[in-house]
mmCIF file with all atom_site columns, C-alpha atoms and ligand atoms in Angstrom:
data_model
loop_
_atom_site.group_PDB
_atom_site.id
_atom_site.type_symbol
_atom_site.label_atom_id
_atom_site.label_alt_id
_atom_site.label_comp_id
_atom_site.label_asym_id
_atom_site.label_entity_id
_atom_site.label_seq_id
_atom_site.pdbx_PDB_ins_code
_atom_site.Cartn_x
_atom_site.Cartn_y
_atom_site.Cartn_z
_atom_site.occupancy
_atom_site.B_iso_or_equiv
_atom_site.pdbx_formal_charge
_atom_site.auth_seq_id
_atom_site.auth_comp_id
_atom_site.auth_asym_id
_atom_site.auth_atom_id
_atom_site.pdbx_PDB_model_num
ATOM   1   C  CA  . MET A 1 1   ? 134.650 159.777 215.051 1.00 0.00 ? 215 MET A CA  1
ATOM   2   C  CA  . LYS A 1 2   ? 133.248 158.324 211.884 1.00 0.00 ? 216 LYS A CA  1
ATOM   3   C  CA  . THR A 1 3   ? 136.528 159.480 209.862 1.00 0.00 ? 217 THR A CA  1
ATOM   4   C  CA  . LYS A 1 4   ? 138.835 157.425 212.347 1.00 0.00 ? 218 LYS A CA  1
ATOM   5   C  CA  . PHE A 1 5   ? 136.636 154.209 212.334 1.00 0.00 ? 219 PHE A CA  1
ATOM   6   C  CA  . LEU A 1 6   ? 136.866 154.284 208.730 1.00 0.00 ? 220 LEU A CA  1
ATOM   7   C  CA  . GLY A 1 7   ? 140.941 154.505 209.114 1.00 0.00 ? 221 GLY A CA  1
ATOM   8   C  CA  . VAL A 1 8   ? 140.566 151.309 211.427 1.00 0.00 ? 222 VAL A CA  1
ATOM   9   C  CA  . VAL A 1 9   ? 138.413 149.227 208.635 1.00 0.00 ? 223 VAL A CA  1
ATOM   10  C  CA  . VAL A 1 10  ? 141.039 150.869 206.097 1.00 0.00 ? 224 VAL A CA  1
ATOM   11  C  CA  . LEU A 1 11  ? 144.187 149.545 208.028 1.00 0.00 ? 225 LEU A CA  1
ATOM   12  C  CA  . GLY A 1 12  ? 142.321 146.232 208.954 1.00 0.00 ? 226 GLY A CA  1
ATOM   13  C  CA  . LEU A 1 13  ? 141.741 145.427 205.126 1.00 0.00 ? 227 LEU A CA  1
ATOM   14  C  CA  . ALA A 1 14  ? 145.187 146.325 204.558 1.00 0.00 ? 228 ALA A CA  1
ATOM   15  C  CA  . LEU A 1 15  ? 146.495 143.873 207.234 1.00 0.00 ? 229 LEU A CA  1
ATOM   16  C  CA  . ILE A 1 16  ? 144.536 140.950 205.728 1.00 0.00 ? 230 ILE A CA  1
ATOM   17  C  CA  . GLY A 1 17  ? 145.642 141.981 202.019 1.00 0.00 ? 231 GLY A CA  1
ATOM   18  C  CA  . ALA A 1 18  ? 149.258 141.501 203.659 1.00 0.00 ? 232 ALA A CA  1
ATOM   19  C  CA  . ALA A 1 19  ? 148.364 138.534 205.696 1.00 0.00 ? 233 ALA A CA  1
ATOM   20  C  CA  . LEU A 1 20  ? 146.884 136.463 202.679 1.00 0.00 ? 234 LEU A CA  1
ATOM   21  C  CA  . GLY A 1 21  ? 150.458 137.568 200.680 1.00 0.00 ? 235 GLY A CA  1
ATOM   22  C  CA  . PRO A 1 22  ? 151.755 138.679 197.393 1.00 0.00 ? 236 PRO A CA  1
ATOM   23  C  CA  . ALA A 1 23  ? 149.534 135.510 195.784 1.00 0.00 ? 237 ALA A CA  1
ATOM   24  C  CA  . ALA A 1 24  ? 146.314 136.903 196.464 1.00 0.00 ? 238 ALA A CA  1
ATOM   25  C  CA  . ALA A 1 25  ? 146.673 140.282 196.488 1.00 0.00 ? 239 ALA A CA  1
ATOM   26  C  CA  . GLY A 1 26  ? 149.003 140.291 193.233 1.00 0.00 ? 240 GLY A CA  1
ATOM   27  C  CA  . GLU A 1 27  ? 146.452 137.859 191.407 1.00 0.00 ? 241 GLU A CA  1
ATOM   28  C  CA  . PRO A 1 28  ? 143.151 139.884 190.550 1.00 0.00 ? 242 PRO A CA  1
ATOM   29  C  CA  . TYR A 1 29  ? 142.485 137.579 187.772 1.00 0.00 ? 243 TYR A CA  1
ATOM   30  C  CA  . LYS A 1 30  ? 142.688 134.179 189.608 1.00 0.00 ? 244 LYS A CA  1
ATOM   31  C  CA  . ALA A 1 31  ? 139.015 133.438 189.357 1.00 0.00 ? 245 ALA A CA  1
ATOM   32  C  CA  . GLN A 1 32  ? 138.825 134.318 186.119 1.00 0.00 ? 246 GLN A CA  1
ATOM   33  C  CA  . ILE A 1 33  ? 142.242 132.256 185.081 1.00 0.00 ? 247 ILE A CA  1
ATOM   34  C  CA  . ASP A 1 34  ? 140.804 129.519 187.504 1.00 0.00 ? 248 ASP A CA  1
ATOM   35  C  CA  . ALA A 1 35  ? 137.813 129.118 185.439 1.00 0.00 ? 249 ALA A CA  1
ATOM   36  C  CA  . LEU A 1 36  ? 139.579 129.391 181.896 1.00 0.00 ? 250 LEU A CA  1
ATOM   37  C  CA  . ARG A 1 37  ? 141.679 126.445 182.912 1.00 0.00 ? 251 ARG A CA  1
ATOM   38  C  CA  . LYS A 1 38  ? 138.573 124.481 183.951 1.00 0.00 ? 252 LYS A CA  1
ATOM   39  C  CA  . SER A 1 39  ? 137.065 125.366 180.581 1.00 0.00 ? 253 SER A CA  1
ATOM   40  C  CA  . LEU A 1 40  ? 140.118 124.120 178.816 1.00 0.00 ? 254 LEU A CA  1
ATOM   41  C  CA  . GLU A 1 41  ? 140.482 120.753 180.841 1.00 0.00 ? 255 GLU A CA  1
ATOM   42  C  CA  . LYS A 1 42  ? 139.084 119.129 177.556 1.00 0.00 ? 256 LYS A CA  1
ATOM   43  C  CA  . TYR A 1 43  ? 142.087 119.822 175.518 1.00 0.00 ? 257 TYR A CA  1
ATOM   44  C  CA  . GLN A 1 44  ? 144.419 117.846 177.473 1.00 0.00 ? 258 GLN A CA  1
ATOM   45  C  CA  . ASP A 1 45  ? 143.331 115.266 174.828 1.00 0.00 ? 259 ASP A CA  1
ATOM   46  C  CA  . TYR A 1 46  ? 145.123 116.774 171.979 1.00 0.00 ? 260 TYR A CA  1
ATOM   47  C  CA  . LYS A 1 47  ? 142.571 115.020 169.358 1.00 0.00 ? 261 LYS A CA  1
ATOM   48  C  CA  . ALA A 1 48  ? 139.615 116.804 171.286 1.00 0.00 ? 262 ALA A CA  1
ATOM   49  C  CA  . ALA A 1 49  ? 141.707 120.133 170.229 1.00 0.00 ? 263 ALA A CA  1
ATOM   50  C  CA  . VAL A 1 50  ? 142.127 118.846 166.533 1.00 0.00 ? 264 VAL A CA  1
ATOM   51  C  CA  . ARG A 1 51  ? 138.382 118.352 166.459 1.00 0.00 ? 265 ARG A CA  1
ATOM   52  C  CA  . ASP A 1 52  ? 137.553 122.027 167.235 1.00 0.00 ? 266 ASP A CA  1
ATOM   53  C  CA  . LEU A 1 53  ? 139.797 123.358 164.850 1.00 0.00 ? 267 LEU A CA  1
ATOM   54  C  CA  . TYR A 1 54  ? 143.413 123.895 166.913 1.00 0.00 ? 268 TYR A CA  1
ATOM   55  C  CA  . LEU A 1 55  ? 145.418 122.364 164.304 1.00 0.00 ? 269 LEU A CA  1
ATOM   56  C  CA  . SER A 1 56  ? 149.061 121.208 164.879 1.00 0.00 ? 270 SER A CA  1
ATOM   57  C  CA  . THR A 1 57  ? 152.084 123.050 163.229 1.00 0.00 ? 271 THR A CA  1
ATOM   58  C  CA  . VAL A 1 58  ? 154.342 120.040 164.286 1.00 0.00 ? 272 VAL A CA  1
ATOM   59  C  CA  . ASP A 1 59  ? 157.483 121.402 165.378 1.00 0.00 ? 273 ASP A CA  1
ATOM   60  C  CA  . CYS A 1 60  ? 158.322 121.541 169.055 1.00 0.00 ? 274 CYS A CA  1
ATOM   61  C  CA  . VAL A 1 61  ? 159.771 125.203 169.223 1.00 0.00 ? 275 VAL A CA  1
ATOM   62  C  CA  . HIS A 1 62  ? 162.497 126.157 171.416 1.00 0.00 ? 276 HIS A CA  1
ATOM   63  C  CA  . TYR A 1 63  ? 164.976 128.871 172.034 1.00 0.00 ? 277 TYR A CA  1
ATOM   64  C  CA  . ALA A 1 64  ? 168.871 128.986 173.123 1.00 0.00 ? 278 ALA A CA  1
ATOM   65  C  CA  . GLY A 1 65  ? 168.002 132.472 175.184 1.00 0.00 ? 279 GLY A CA  1
ATOM   66  C  CA  . GLU A 1 66  ? 170.507 134.607 172.491 1.00 0.00 ? 280 GLU A CA  1
ATOM   67  C  CA  . LYS A 1 67  ? 169.928 138.448 172.242 1.00 0.00 ? 281 LYS A CA  1
ATOM   68  C  CA  . ILE A 1 68  ? 170.031 139.917 169.306 1.00 0.00 ? 282 ILE A CA  1
ATOM   69  C  CA  . ALA A 1 69  ? 169.234 143.631 168.615 1.00 0.00 ? 283 ALA A CA  1
ATOM   70  C  CA  . HIS A 1 70  ? 165.701 144.866 167.861 1.00 0.00 ? 284 HIS A CA  1
ATOM   71  C  CA  . HIS A 1 71  ? 164.872 140.893 168.129 1.00 0.00 ? 285 HIS A CA  1
ATOM   72  C  CA  . MET A 1 72  ? 162.338 139.432 170.642 1.00 0.00 ? 286 MET A CA  1
ATOM   73  C  CA  . GLU A 1 73  ? 163.898 138.183 174.063 1.00 0.00 ? 287 GLU A CA  1
ATOM   74  C  CA  . TYR A 1 74  ? 163.102 134.858 174.765 1.00 0.00 ? 288 TYR A CA  1
ATOM   75  C  CA  . ALA A 1 75  ? 164.909 133.255 178.014 1.00 0.00 ? 289 ALA A CA  1
ATOM   76  C  CA  . LYS A 1 76  ? 166.414 129.913 177.186 1.00 0.00 ? 290 LYS A CA  1
ATOM   77  C  CA  . GLY A 1 77  ? 163.521 127.073 177.037 1.00 0.00 ? 291 GLY A CA  1
ATOM   78  C  CA  . ALA A 1 78  ? 160.641 125.697 175.230 1.00 0.00 ? 292 ALA A CA  1
ATOM   79  C  CA  . MET A 1 79  ? 157.572 127.105 173.657 1.00 0.00 ? 293 MET A CA  1
ATOM   80  C  CA  . GLY A 1 80  ? 156.270 123.988 172.727 1.00 0.00 ? 294 GLY A CA  1
ATOM   81  C  CA  . VAL A 1 81  ? 154.034 122.682 169.917 1.00 0.00 ? 295 VAL A CA  1
ATOM   82  C  CA  . HIS A 1 82  ? 151.768 125.190 168.696 1.00 0.00 ? 296 HIS A CA  1
ATOM   83  C  CA  . PHE A 1 83  ? 147.955 124.322 167.774 1.00 0.00 ? 297 PHE A CA  1
ATOM   84  C  CA  . VAL A 1 84  ? 146.593 127.338 166.084 1.00 0.00 ? 298 VAL A CA  1
ATOM   85  C  CA  . ASN A 1 85  ? 142.724 127.831 165.569 1.00 0.00 ? 299 ASN A CA  1
ATOM   86  C  CA  . LEU A 1 86  ? 142.231 130.573 162.612 1.00 0.00 ? 300 LEU A CA  1
ATOM   87  C  CA  . THR A 1 87  ? 138.643 129.993 163.046 1.00 0.00 ? 301 THR A CA  1
ATOM   88  C  CA  . VAL A 1 88  ? 138.995 132.253 166.223 1.00 0.00 ? 302 VAL A CA  1
ATOM   89  C  CA  . ARG A 1 89  ? 139.549 135.841 165.245 1.00 0.00 ? 303 ARG A CA  1
ATOM   90  C  CA  . GLY A 1 90  ? 138.475 139.425 166.438 1.00 0.00 ? 304 GLY A CA  1
ATOM   91  C  CA  . ALA A 1 91  ? 139.780 141.063 169.474 1.00 0.00 ? 305 ALA A CA  1
ATOM   92  C  CA  . PRO A 1 92  ? 141.470 138.789 171.972 1.00 0.00 ? 306 PRO A CA  1
ATOM   93  C  CA  . ASP A 1 93  ? 138.876 136.838 174.012 1.00 0.00 ? 307 ASP A CA  1
ATOM   94  C  CA  . PRO A 1 94  ? 140.382 135.986 177.495 1.00 0.00 ? 308 PRO A CA  1
ATOM   95  C  CA  . MET A 1 95  ? 138.264 132.460 177.593 1.00 0.00 ? 309 MET A CA  1
ATOM   96  C  CA  . LYS A 1 96  ? 138.769 131.718 174.121 1.00 0.00 ? 310 LYS A CA  1
ATOM   97  C  CA  . PRO A 1 97  ? 142.672 131.366 173.233 1.00 0.00 ? 311 PRO A CA  1
ATOM   98  C  CA  . ASN A 1 98  ? 143.074 130.806 169.677 1.00 0.00 ? 312 ASN A CA  1
ATOM   99  C  CA  . VAL A 1 99  ? 146.594 129.059 169.982 1.00 0.00 ? 313 VAL A CA  1
ATOM   100 C  CA  . LEU A 1 100 ? 146.942 125.499 172.524 1.00 0.00 ? 314 LEU A CA  1
ATOM   101 C  CA  . ILE A 1 101 ? 150.561 124.712 173.192 1.00 0.00 ? 315 ILE A CA  1
ATOM   102 C  CA  . TYR A 1 102 ? 151.661 120.973 173.980 1.00 0.00 ? 316 TYR A CA  1
ATOM   103 C  CA  . GLU A 1 103 ? 154.815 119.719 175.380 1.00 0.00 ? 317 GLU A CA  1
ATOM   104 C  CA  . PRO A 1 104 ? 155.901 116.479 174.146 1.00 0.00 ? 318 PRO A CA  1
ATOM   105 C  CA  . VAL A 1 105 ? 156.402 114.171 177.158 1.00 0.00 ? 319 VAL A CA  1
ATOM   106 C  CA  . GLY A 1 106 ? 157.215 110.560 176.440 1.00 0.00 ? 320 GLY A CA  1
ATOM   107 C  CA  . LYS A 1 107 ? 155.522 109.556 173.578 1.00 0.00 ? 321 LYS A CA  1
ATOM   108 C  CA  . LYS A 1 108 ? 152.569 111.760 174.271 1.00 0.00 ? 322 LYS A CA  1
ATOM   109 C  CA  . LEU A 1 109 ? 151.357 115.383 174.048 1.00 0.00 ? 323 LEU A CA  1
ATOM   110 C  CA  . LYS A 1 110 ? 150.849 117.242 177.286 1.00 0.00 ? 324 LYS A CA  1
ATOM   111 C  CA  . LEU A 1 111 ? 148.956 120.561 177.552 1.00 0.00 ? 325 LEU A CA  1
ATOM   112 C  CA  . VAL A 1 112 ? 150.916 122.981 179.008 1.00 0.00 ? 326 VAL A CA  1
ATOM   113 C  CA  . ALA A 1 113 ? 150.153 126.308 177.976 1.00 0.00 ? 327 ALA A CA  1
ATOM   114 C  CA  . VAL A 1 114 ? 147.781 128.901 175.735 1.00 0.00 ? 328 VAL A CA  1
ATOM   115 C  CA  . GLU A 1 115 ? 148.136 131.463 173.873 1.00 0.00 ? 329 GLU A CA  1
ATOM   116 C  CA  . TRP A 1 116 ? 146.648 134.533 172.046 1.00 0.00 ? 330 TRP A CA  1
ATOM   117 C  CA  . LEU A 1 117 ? 147.920 135.425 169.054 1.00 0.00 ? 331 LEU A CA  1
ATOM   118 C  CA  . VAL A 1 118 ? 146.906 138.689 167.552 1.00 0.00 ? 332 VAL A CA  1
ATOM   119 C  CA  . PRO A 1 119 ? 147.541 140.244 164.066 1.00 0.00 ? 333 PRO A CA  1
ATOM   120 C  CA  . LEU A 1 120 ? 148.756 143.721 163.810 1.00 0.00 ? 334 LEU A CA  1
ATOM   121 C  CA  . THR A 1 121 ? 146.093 145.792 161.380 1.00 0.00 ? 335 THR A CA  1
ATOM   122 C  CA  . PRO A 1 122 ? 145.655 148.934 160.201 1.00 0.00 ? 336 PRO A CA  1
ATOM   123 C  CA  . ASP A 1 123 ? 142.509 149.656 162.684 1.00 0.00 ? 337 ASP A CA  1
ATOM   124 C  CA  . THR A 1 124 ? 144.979 148.556 165.760 1.00 0.00 ? 338 THR A CA  1
ATOM   125 C  CA  . LYS A 1 125 ? 144.913 151.439 168.041 1.00 0.00 ? 339 LYS A CA  1
ATOM   126 C  CA  . GLU A 1 126 ? 147.040 150.087 171.132 1.00 0.00 ? 340 GLU A CA  1
ATOM   127 C  CA  . ARG A 1 127 ? 149.023 147.159 172.582 1.00 0.00 ? 341 ARG A CA  1
ATOM   128 C  CA  . PRO A 1 128 ? 146.459 144.480 173.543 1.00 0.00 ? 342 PRO A CA  1
ATOM   129 C  CA  . LEU A 1 129 ? 146.196 143.683 177.199 1.00 0.00 ? 343 LEU A CA  1
ATOM   130 C  CA  . LEU A 1 130 ? 144.490 140.207 178.801 1.00 0.00 ? 344 LEU A CA  1
ATOM   131 C  CA  . PHE A 1 131 ? 144.556 139.610 183.005 1.00 0.00 ? 345 PHE A CA  1
ATOM   132 C  CA  . GLY A 1 132 ? 146.591 142.786 183.670 1.00 0.00 ? 346 GLY A CA  1
ATOM   133 C  CA  . HIS A 1 133 ? 149.319 141.482 180.859 1.00 0.00 ? 347 HIS A CA  1
ATOM   134 C  CA  . SER A 1 134 ? 150.236 143.565 178.089 1.00 0.00 ? 348 SER A CA  1
ATOM   135 C  CA  . PHE A 1 135 ? 151.008 141.652 174.982 1.00 0.00 ? 349 PHE A CA  1
ATOM   136 C  CA  . MET A 1 136 ? 154.312 141.288 173.283 1.00 0.00 ? 350 MET A CA  1
ATOM   137 C  CA  . GLY A 1 137 ? 155.362 142.460 170.232 1.00 0.00 ? 351 GLY A CA  1
ATOM   138 C  CA  . PRO A 1 138 ? 154.347 143.598 167.684 1.00 0.00 ? 352 PRO A CA  1
ATOM   139 C  CA  . MET A 1 139 ? 156.860 141.218 165.939 1.00 0.00 ? 353 MET A CA  1
ATOM   140 C  CA  . GLU A 1 140 ? 157.247 139.135 162.251 1.00 0.00 ? 354 GLU A CA  1
ATOM   141 C  CA  . GLY A 1 141 ? 155.779 136.140 162.073 1.00 0.00 ? 355 GLY A CA  1
ATOM   142 C  CA  . HIS A 1 142 ? 157.733 133.507 163.598 1.00 0.00 ? 356 HIS A CA  1
ATOM   143 C  CA  . GLU A 1 143 ? 159.644 131.659 160.508 1.00 0.00 ? 357 GLU A CA  1
ATOM   144 C  CA  . PRO A 1 144 ? 159.624 128.803 159.316 1.00 0.00 ? 358 PRO A CA  1
ATOM   145 C  CA  . LEU A 1 145 ? 156.104 127.809 160.775 1.00 0.00 ? 359 LEU A CA  1
ATOM   146 C  CA  . ILE A 1 146 ? 154.143 131.543 160.548 1.00 0.00 ? 360 ILE A CA  1
ATOM   147 C  CA  . PRO A 1 147 ? 155.165 133.680 157.149 1.00 0.00 ? 361 PRO A CA  1
ATOM   148 C  CA  . LYS A 1 148 ? 157.704 136.780 158.209 1.00 0.00 ? 362 LYS A CA  1
ATOM   149 C  CA  . GLU A 1 149 ? 154.520 138.905 156.897 1.00 0.00 ? 363 GLU A CA  1
ATOM   150 C  CA  . TYR A 1 150 ? 152.150 137.768 159.894 1.00 0.00 ? 364 TYR A CA  1
ATOM   151 C  CA  . VAL A 1 151 ? 153.274 140.752 161.694 1.00 0.00 ? 365 VAL A CA  1
ATOM   152 C  CA  . HIS A 1 152 ? 151.595 140.060 165.174 1.00 0.00 ? 366 HIS A CA  1
ATOM   153 C  CA  . TYR A 1 153 ? 151.340 140.997 169.432 1.00 0.00 ? 367 TYR A CA  1
ATOM   154 C  CA  . ASP A 1 154 ? 151.171 137.739 171.400 1.00 0.00 ? 368 ASP A CA  1
ATOM   155 C  CA  . LEU A 1 155 ? 150.409 136.633 175.042 1.00 0.00 ? 369 LEU A CA  1
ATOM   156 C  CA  . HIS A 1 156 ? 151.442 133.146 176.429 1.00 0.00 ? 370 HIS A CA  1
ATOM   157 C  CA  . ALA A 1 157 ? 150.155 131.832 179.516 1.00 0.00 ? 371 ALA A CA  1
ATOM   158 C  CA  . TRP A 1 158 ? 151.289 128.601 181.142 1.00 0.00 ? 372 TRP A CA  1
ATOM   159 C  CA  . LEU A 1 159 ? 148.107 127.250 182.722 1.00 0.00 ? 373 LEU A CA  1
ATOM   160 C  CA  . PHE A 1 160 ? 148.947 123.905 182.960 1.00 0.00 ? 374 PHE A CA  1
ATOM   161 C  CA  . LYS A 1 161 ? 152.798 123.659 184.062 1.00 0.00 ? 375 LYS A CA  1
ATOM   162 C  CA  . ASP A 1 162 ? 154.746 125.584 186.375 1.00 0.00 ? 376 ASP A CA  1
ATOM   163 C  CA  . ASN A 1 163 ? 156.958 128.289 185.106 1.00 0.00 ? 377 ASN A CA  1
ATOM   164 C  CA  . PRO A 1 164 ? 159.770 129.993 186.849 1.00 0.00 ? 378 PRO A CA  1
ATOM   165 C  CA  . LEU A 1 165 ? 159.784 132.918 184.317 1.00 0.00 ? 379 LEU A CA  1
ATOM   166 C  CA  . GLY A 1 166 ? 156.001 133.963 185.255 1.00 0.00 ? 380 GLY A CA  1
ATOM   167 C  CA  . MET A 1 167 ? 152.637 132.300 183.830 1.00 0.00 ? 381 MET A CA  1
ATOM   168 C  CA  . PHE A 1 168 ? 152.921 134.879 181.242 1.00 0.00 ? 382 PHE A CA  1
ATOM   169 C  CA  . ALA A 1 169 ? 156.337 134.762 180.325 1.00 0.00 ? 383 ALA A CA  1
ATOM   170 C  CA  . PRO A 1 170 ? 156.752 133.392 176.311 1.00 0.00 ? 384 PRO A CA  1
ATOM   171 C  CA  . THR A 1 171 ? 159.373 130.320 177.445 1.00 0.00 ? 385 THR A CA  1
ATOM   172 C  CA  . ASN A 1 172 ? 159.813 127.767 179.842 1.00 0.00 ? 386 ASN A CA  1
ATOM   173 C  CA  . PRO A 1 173 ? 162.695 126.829 181.039 1.00 0.00 ? 387 PRO A CA  1
ATOM   174 C  CA  . ASN A 1 174 ? 161.357 123.594 182.553 1.00 0.00 ? 388 ASN A CA  1
ATOM   175 C  CA  . ALA A 1 175 ? 160.087 122.447 179.485 1.00 0.00 ? 389 ALA A CA  1
ATOM   176 C  CA  . ASN A 1 176 ? 161.802 121.134 176.566 1.00 0.00 ? 390 ASN A CA  1
ATOM   177 C  CA  . CYS A 1 177 ? 161.372 119.408 173.058 1.00 0.00 ? 391 CYS A CA  1
ATOM   178 C  CA  . LYS A 1 178 ? 163.777 116.763 173.765 1.00 0.00 ? 392 LYS A CA  1
ATOM   179 C  CA  . GLY A 1 179 ? 160.822 114.228 173.594 1.00 0.00 ? 393 GLY A CA  1
ATOM   180 C  CA  . SER A 1 180 ? 159.935 115.143 170.321 1.00 0.00 ? 394 SER A CA  1
ATOM   181 C  CA  . ASP A 1 181 ? 161.436 114.301 166.375 1.00 0.00 ? 395 ASP A CA  1
ATOM   182 C  CA  . PHE A 1 182 ? 160.511 117.620 165.378 1.00 0.00 ? 396 PHE A CA  1
ATOM   183 C  CA  . SER A 1 183 ? 162.429 119.900 167.491 1.00 0.00 ? 397 SER A CA  1
ATOM   184 C  CA  . LEU A 1 184 ? 162.778 123.116 166.430 1.00 0.00 ? 398 LEU A CA  1
ATOM   185 C  CA  . LEU A 1 185 ? 165.477 125.510 167.278 1.00 0.00 ? 399 LEU A CA  1
ATOM   186 C  CA  . GLU A 1 186 ? 163.967 128.730 166.488 1.00 0.00 ? 400 GLU A CA  1
ATOM   187 C  CA  . LYS A 1 187 ? 165.734 132.364 166.130 1.00 0.00 ? 401 LYS A CA  1
ATOM   188 C  CA  . PRO A 1 188 ? 164.221 134.768 168.345 1.00 0.00 ? 402 PRO A CA  1
ATOM   189 C  CA  . THR A 1 189 ? 161.818 137.124 165.655 1.00 0.00 ? 403 THR A CA  1
ATOM   190 C  CA  . MET A 1 190 ? 162.078 140.423 164.753 1.00 0.00 ? 404 MET A CA  1
ATOM   191 C  CA  . MET A 1 191 ? 160.494 143.364 166.345 1.00 0.00 ? 405 MET A CA  1
ATOM   192 C  CA  . VAL A 1 192 ? 158.245 145.927 164.387 1.00 0.00 ? 406 VAL A CA  1
ATOM   193 C  CA  . PRO A 1 193 ? 157.272 149.100 165.250 1.00 0.00 ? 407 PRO A CA  1
ATOM   194 C  CA  . GLY A 1 194 ? 153.710 149.420 166.629 1.00 0.00 ? 408 GLY A CA  1
ATOM   195 C  CA  . PRO A 1 195 ? 151.252 152.276 166.831 1.00 0.00 ? 409 PRO A CA  1
HETATM 196 CU CU1 . CU  B 2 .   ? 154.919 135.867 168.691 1.00 0.00 ? 76  CU  B CU1 1
#
C-alpha cells in the first residue's frame, strides 16, 4: 500500500516536472545564476569594473567560424572586449569570474558576458566544471592579446545577452564588434593535451 502511494507521488512529481518544461527541469543552477547576474549588475558601468581591477584588453575579439584540426572550434560570432582581473586567482569561484566581457554598441560598452579563465598548472588534476558545464580546453593563450604560453581552460557565460548557441557557448552570433575601432578577427586557438 505504502509503495503504491510512493509510486503515485513520484509520478505526480514527474508530471509537475514535465509541466514546468525543460527550462525549469534543465536549469538546476538558475537561482545561483540569477544571484551571480545580480551581483555583477554594477559592472554595467565599465568604469566600476576598472576600479575593481577588471582591466580592458581593448580589442573586440570575434571569430569567422573556420575549422582547423587541433584548434578550438568557435562558431562565427563575437566574444567581445575582455576585461581581465589578474588579482582573482585559484580555483574558479562561481560567484567571482575573473573576466568581464563587453560588446561595443554605438559609443558605449555593454556588459554582455563573463568568463572564468583557469591556467593549466602541474597541479591540475581534472577539467574544471561550473554550473554543470565543463570548461573548454586546455588551449594555448589567445594571441595576440594573451601570450601563447598561457595554457588555460575557460568557460564563458552570456549572462546579460541571449545567445542562440546557449548561455555557456564561447561565441555569440548575435554579438558583433562593428561598434569598435578595435575589432580583432582571431584565429581559433590551438588545443593542448590535458590531464
Ligand atoms: Cu580561451
